[in-house]
């Protein structure tokens, strides 16, 4: 949706008169936006949707610009509706008294509003289920500590913060009933999500704890498999520095992949706005897509 | 050894003339030292060893004080020797070209010198094996980033720093051949070590990667099992704050266990100064101890 509004800004500020001149500017914006991040697929979904809308709109540049702005707004509205539906479906998997572990931020701060994984938690809470949440801090960017803990605390949903290294500990102490996380991309054989998700999925599997992924169908990319996915490698200073303070010595190697790959065997189900899909259903769905 | 030197300081500064007066001061120091940390067993081993030495030494306070100082020095010397032997035995498990993942700091900064897990790595490196190390940063205290990366970089051993959340990622990319970690306590059925060790052990198991624990026999507490172990819970501000800056909202729950429990089924072998013990050997050893 942020990418869609990027196009909306280009269109709104454009001085083009003819559609073809605006389209050149829009193409340039698309090129810039495509390069921002390689891993998540919603970005490309949004770019394609806006481009399609622009191409299909007839009239002068003004008419096309108006269509682009309206499409971006529609996508924002739809995103909230999609998240509410994900919450509605996903909440059926949550029982009264459950403790749910979540990773990174898949809440209203990561979406337009309501959230995917936090949408499931919010919906269950709003149904009166007395749930609790364990939020991983999510190194290196601390989205769990800074965003998820903030959102849940603000909503009055009990939340306990842990470091990523404590996931096995809380599971072994039987303090976790279910895991719910978001996704940046879902391919045939795997879920790609924030770095650390795969650790949690393996640990959940080992402890017999259901591992649910909550994500809109715009995250699905079933014509690709995990070998096709490029994992974004981010600035090493996110690992070696806290704000501007260096905590690790100079001269060492550093890895900073932003996402990891969780094979479908660790995923209990995927919660989308169209319902809850088991990995088996996904496989069949994929079959019907002709590959 | 630090506890032993605590006693040495008490003895050295004591104005007692009679042994029984010094013993009262030593008993008081023992009481203080015992309360410092509940989990690691070497602490209690050291306290008991110094107390025994003091009790068994005849003569006046001066003679006992001298014996305590000498015993502390002996323990420091022995620790280095023990670590060198751990390194020697452990290095046989390391092959040329191996990439070894380690957690927290089990190096010269965590021992008197040389280190346990890093002793194994140092010994292999000094034998000319071209190894590389992946060090986890080890939240919340960053011992991996601040200490292990520093030690290895200083010794010229190639080291790559990752966050704890990246362990599964590097294993799934087949970038890790072996895991070597230290231990704070080894009981009948489990290894107790820095929080995050259990995550790594489960992930290593899932990927078929050997998981080795390097620790002196003073870490062994085979008359107890994991249910007897008290896990130290530390200040929540280690999780919610970076130095003095708050990163998580007020009013949330926080957990900060300093250690976790890795069941023996995930441990490939334990490297001690007396040789390499498989969990099966440990079980038999335990049997011979009469329980």
PDB file of N, CA and C in Angstrom, chain A residues 142-191:
ATOM      1  N   UNK A 142      14.571  -5.061  16.483  1.00  0.00           N
ATOM      2  CA  UNK A 142      13.739  -4.922  17.694  1.00  0.00           C
ATOM      3  C   UNK A 142      12.270  -4.580  17.414  1.00  0.00           C
ATOM      4  N   UNK A 143      11.733  -5.071  16.292  1.00  0.00           N
ATOM      5  CA  UNK A 143      10.319  -4.756  15.997  1.00  0.00           C
ATOM      6  C   UNK A 143       9.372  -5.322  17.061  1.00  0.00           C
ATOM      7  N   UNK A 144       9.751  -6.463  17.659  1.00  0.00           N
ATOM      8  CA  UNK A 144       8.901  -7.051  18.700  1.00  0.00           C
ATOM      9  C   UNK A 144       8.862  -6.182  19.941  1.00  0.00           C
ATOM     10  N   UNK A 145      10.025  -5.711  20.351  1.00  0.00           N
ATOM     11  CA  UNK A 145      10.119  -4.869  21.559  1.00  0.00           C
ATOM     12  C   UNK A 145       9.515  -3.493  21.320  1.00  0.00           C
ATOM     13  N   UNK A 146       9.791  -2.920  20.143  1.00  0.00           N
ATOM     14  CA  UNK A 146       9.409  -1.533  19.893  1.00  0.00           C
ATOM     15  C   UNK A 146       7.982  -1.405  19.364  1.00  0.00           C
ATOM     16  N   UNK A 147       7.526  -2.362  18.547  1.00  0.00           N
ATOM     17  CA  UNK A 147       6.229  -2.215  17.880  1.00  0.00           C
ATOM     18  C   UNK A 147       5.161  -3.153  18.460  1.00  0.00           C
ATOM     19  N   UNK A 148       5.448  -4.465  18.455  1.00  0.00           N
ATOM     20  CA  UNK A 148       4.429  -5.429  18.888  1.00  0.00           C
ATOM     21  C   UNK A 148       4.072  -5.234  20.359  1.00  0.00           C
ATOM     22  N   UNK A 149       5.084  -5.098  21.205  1.00  0.00           N
ATOM     23  CA  UNK A 149       4.816  -4.895  22.636  1.00  0.00           C
ATOM     24  C   UNK A 149       4.015  -3.608  22.840  1.00  0.00           C
ATOM     25  N   UNK A 150       4.344  -2.581  22.062  1.00  0.00           N
ATOM     26  CA  UNK A 150       3.627  -1.304  22.151  1.00  0.00           C
ATOM     27  C   UNK A 150       2.163  -1.455  21.751  1.00  0.00           C
ATOM     28  N   UNK A 151       1.923  -2.103  20.601  1.00  0.00           N
ATOM     29  CA  UNK A 151       0.540  -2.272  20.123  1.00  0.00           C
ATOM     30  C   UNK A 151      -0.325  -3.045  21.115  1.00  0.00           C
ATOM     31  N   UNK A 152       0.231  -4.131  21.621  1.00  0.00           N
ATOM     32  CA  UNK A 152      -0.549  -4.995  22.508  1.00  0.00           C
ATOM     33  C   UNK A 152      -0.787  -4.316  23.850  1.00  0.00           C
ATOM     34  N   UNK A 153       0.231  -3.642  24.350  1.00  0.00           N
ATOM     35  CA  UNK A 153       0.090  -2.948  25.631  1.00  0.00           C
ATOM     36  C   UNK A 153      -0.982  -1.870  25.515  1.00  0.00           C
ATOM     37  N   UNK A 154      -0.981  -1.172  24.385  1.00  0.00           N
ATOM     38  CA  UNK A 154      -1.959  -0.108  24.154  1.00  0.00           C
ATOM     39  C   UNK A 154      -3.388  -0.659  24.096  1.00  0.00           C
ATOM     40  N   UNK A 155      -3.526  -1.873  23.549  1.00  0.00           N
ATOM     41  CA  UNK A 155      -4.843  -2.513  23.454  1.00  0.00           C
ATOM     42  C   UNK A 155      -5.244  -3.239  24.737  1.00  0.00           C
ATOM     43  N   UNK A 156      -4.346  -3.260  25.717  1.00  0.00           N
ATOM     44  CA  UNK A 156      -4.656  -3.933  26.985  1.00  0.00           C
ATOM     45  C   UNK A 156      -4.541  -5.447  26.921  1.00  0.00           C
ATOM     46  N   UNK A 157      -3.916  -5.970  25.888  1.00  0.00           N
ATOM     47  CA  UNK A 157      -3.710  -7.424  25.771  1.00  0.00           C
ATOM     48  C   UNK A 157      -2.401  -7.773  26.478  1.00  0.00           C
ATOM     49  N   UNK A 158      -2.448  -8.696  27.466  1.00  0.00           N
ATOM     50  CA  UNK A 158      -1.236  -8.982  28.242  1.00  0.00           C
ATOM     51  C   UNK A 158      -0.100  -9.480  27.345  1.00  0.00           C
ATOM     52  N   UNK A 159       1.048  -8.844  27.447  1.00  0.00           N
ATOM     53  CA  UNK A 159       2.181  -9.217  26.601  1.00  0.00           C
ATOM     54  C   UNK A 159       3.452  -9.320  27.442  1.00  0.00           C
ATOM     55  N   UNK A 160       4.215 -10.370  27.174  1.00  0.00           N
ATOM     56  CA  UNK A 160       5.510 -10.574  27.824  1.00  0.00           C
ATOM     57  C   UNK A 160       6.591 -10.596  26.757  1.00  0.00           C
ATOM     58  N   UNK A 161       7.600  -9.780  26.969  1.00  0.00           N
ATOM     59  CA  UNK A 161       8.704  -9.668  26.008  1.00  0.00           C
ATOM     60  C   UNK A 161       9.826 -10.638  26.370  1.00  0.00           C
ATOM     61  N   UNK A 162      10.345 -11.325  25.344  1.00  0.00           N
ATOM     62  CA  UNK A 162      11.523 -12.181  25.528  1.00  0.00           C
ATOM     63  C   UNK A 162      12.536 -11.884  24.415  1.00  0.00           C
ATOM     64  N   UNK A 163      13.778 -12.295  24.623  1.00  0.00           N
ATOM     65  CA  UNK A 163      14.745 -12.231  23.518  1.00  0.00           C
ATOM     66  C   UNK A 163      14.488 -13.440  22.611  1.00  0.00           C
ATOM     67  N   UNK A 164      14.991 -13.374  21.392  1.00  0.00           N
ATOM     68  CA  UNK A 164      14.817 -14.484  20.442  1.00  0.00           C
ATOM     69  C   UNK A 164      15.441 -15.769  20.983  1.00  0.00           C
ATOM     70  N   UNK A 165      16.465 -15.612  21.807  1.00  0.00           N
ATOM     71  CA  UNK A 165      17.179 -16.775  22.353  1.00  0.00           C
ATOM     72  C   UNK A 165      16.368 -17.524  23.412  1.00  0.00           C
ATOM     73  N   UNK A 166      15.237 -16.964  23.845  1.00  0.00           N
ATOM     74  CA  UNK A 166      14.441 -17.585  24.912  1.00  0.00           C
ATOM     75  C   UNK A 166      13.269 -18.416  24.393  1.00  0.00           C
ATOM     76  N   UNK A 167      13.118 -18.521  23.080  1.00  0.00           N
ATOM     77  CA  UNK A 167      11.960 -19.223  22.508  1.00  0.00           C
ATOM     78  C   UNK A 167      11.908 -20.679  22.970  1.00  0.00           C
ATOM     79  N   UNK A 168      13.033 -21.376  22.857  1.00  0.00           N
ATOM     80  CA  UNK A 168      13.072 -22.776  23.292  1.00  0.00           C
ATOM     81  C   UNK A 168      12.769 -22.908  24.772  1.00  0.00           C
ATOM     82  N   UNK A 169      13.299 -21.973  25.548  1.00  0.00           N
ATOM     83  CA  UNK A 169      13.080 -21.993  27.002  1.00  0.00           C
ATOM     84  C   UNK A 169      11.589 -21.912  27.340  1.00  0.00           C
ATOM     85  N   UNK A 170      10.890 -20.934  26.775  1.00  0.00           N
ATOM     86  CA  UNK A 170       9.463 -20.780  27.116  1.00  0.00           C
ATOM     87  C   UNK A 170       8.637 -21.966  26.600  1.00  0.00           C
ATOM     88  N   UNK A 171       9.043 -22.512  25.455  1.00  0.00           N
ATOM     89  CA  UNK A 171       8.327 -23.689  24.940  1.00  0.00           C
ATOM     90  C   UNK A 171       8.568 -24.905  25.826  1.00  0.00           C
ATOM     91  N   UNK A 172       9.818 -25.097  26.261  1.00  0.00           N
ATOM     92  CA  UNK A 172      10.130 -26.264  27.096  1.00  0.00           C
ATOM     93  C   UNK A 172       9.460 -26.159  28.460  1.00  0.00           C
ATOM     94  N   UNK A 173       9.194 -24.936  28.900  1.00  0.00           N
ATOM     95  CA  UNK A 173       8.479 -24.726  30.162  1.00  0.00           C
ATOM     96  C   UNK A 173       6.964 -24.804  29.973  1.00  0.00           C
ATOM     97  N   UNK A 174       6.534 -25.197  28.783  1.00  0.00           N
ATOM     98  CA  UNK A 174       5.112 -25.324  28.422  1.00  0.00           C
ATOM     99  C   UNK A 174       4.330 -24.031  28.628  1.00  0.00           C
ATOM    100  N   UNK A 175       4.987 -22.927  28.301  1.00  0.00           N
ATOM    101  CA  UNK A 175       4.357 -21.619  28.471  1.00  0.00           C
ATOM    102  C   UNK A 175       3.702 -21.111  27.183  1.00  0.00           C
ATOM    103  N   UNK A 176       3.793 -21.907  26.103  1.00  0.00           N
ATOM    104  CA  UNK A 176       3.272 -21.473  24.799  1.00  0.00           C
ATOM    105  C   UNK A 176       2.285 -22.506  24.258  1.00  0.00           C
ATOM    106  N   UNK A 177       1.075 -22.065  23.882  1.00  0.00           N
ATOM    107  CA  UNK A 177       0.098 -22.980  23.285  1.00  0.00           C
ATOM    108  C   UNK A 177       0.126 -22.961  21.766  1.00  0.00           C
ATOM    109  N   UNK A 178       0.350 -21.766  21.207  1.00  0.00           N
ATOM    110  CA  UNK A 178       0.328 -21.632  19.751  1.00  0.00           C
ATOM    111  C   UNK A 178       1.297 -20.550  19.306  1.00  0.00           C
ATOM    112  N   UNK A 179       1.789 -20.696  18.093  1.00  0.00           N
ATOM    113  CA  UNK A 179       2.602 -19.641  17.470  1.00  0.00           C
ATOM    114  C   UNK A 179       1.788 -19.056  16.320  1.00  0.00           C
ATOM    115  N   UNK A 180       1.726 -17.734  16.231  1.00  0.00           N
ATOM    116  CA  UNK A 180       1.114 -17.072  15.072  1.00  0.00           C
ATOM    117  C   UNK A 180       2.079 -16.002  14.579  1.00  0.00           C
ATOM    118  N   UNK A 181       2.488 -16.106  13.334  1.00  0.00           N
ATOM    119  CA  UNK A 181       3.379 -15.111  12.737  1.00  0.00           C
ATOM    120  C   UNK A 181       2.808 -14.644  11.410  1.00  0.00           C
ATOM    121  N   UNK A 182       3.353 -13.582  10.866  1.00  0.00           N
ATOM    122  CA  UNK A 182       2.969 -13.100   9.543  1.00  0.00           C
ATOM    123  C   UNK A 182       3.827 -13.753   8.471  1.00  0.00           C
ATOM    124  N   UNK A 183       3.787 -13.199   7.264  1.00  0.00           N
ATOM    125  CA  UNK A 183       4.642 -13.703   6.177  1.00  0.00           C
ATOM    126  C   UNK A 183       4.906 -12.579   5.193  1.00  0.00           C
ATOM    127  N   UNK A 184       6.096 -12.581   4.626  1.00  0.00           N
ATOM    128  CA  UNK A 184       6.433 -11.626   3.571  1.00  0.00           C
ATOM    129  C   UNK A 184       6.215 -12.230   2.199  1.00  0.00           C
ATOM    130  N   UNK A 185       6.234 -13.541   2.151  1.00  0.00           N
ATOM    131  CA  UNK A 185       6.037 -14.224   0.869  1.00  0.00           C
ATOM    132  C   UNK A 185       5.769 -15.691   1.160  1.00  0.00           C
ATOM    133  N   UNK A 186       4.797 -16.252   0.455  1.00  0.00           N
ATOM    134  CA  UNK A 186       4.502 -17.680   0.591  1.00  0.00           C
ATOM    135  C   UNK A 186       4.685 -18.307  -0.781  1.00  0.00           C
ATOM    136  N   UNK A 187       5.656 -19.207  -0.868  1.00  0.00           N
ATOM    137  CA  UNK A 187       5.901 -19.899  -2.138  1.00  0.00           C
ATOM    138  C   UNK A 187       5.396 -21.334  -2.009  1.00  0.00           C
ATOM    139  N   UNK A 188       5.552 -22.115  -3.065  1.00  0.00           N
ATOM    140  CA  UNK A 188       5.027 -23.493  -3.097  1.00  0.00           C
ATOM    141  C   UNK A 188       5.399 -24.298  -1.858  1.00  0.00           C
ATOM    142  N   UNK A 189       6.667 -24.198  -1.495  1.00  0.00           N
ATOM    143  CA  UNK A 189       7.227 -25.125  -0.511  1.00  0.00           C
ATOM    144  C   UNK A 189       7.609 -24.478   0.808  1.00  0.00           C
ATOM    145  N   UNK A 190       7.385 -23.169   0.953  1.00  0.00           N
ATOM    146  CA  UNK A 190       7.908 -22.512   2.152  1.00  0.00           C
ATOM    147  C   UNK A 190       7.248 -21.167   2.415  1.00  0.00           C
ATOM    148  N   UNK A 191       7.419 -20.723   3.653  1.00  0.00           N
ATOM    149  CA  UNK A 191       6.979 -19.390   4.054  1.00  0.00           C
ATOM    150  C   UNK A 191       8.227 -18.548   4.315  1.00  0.00           C
TER     151      UNK A 191
END
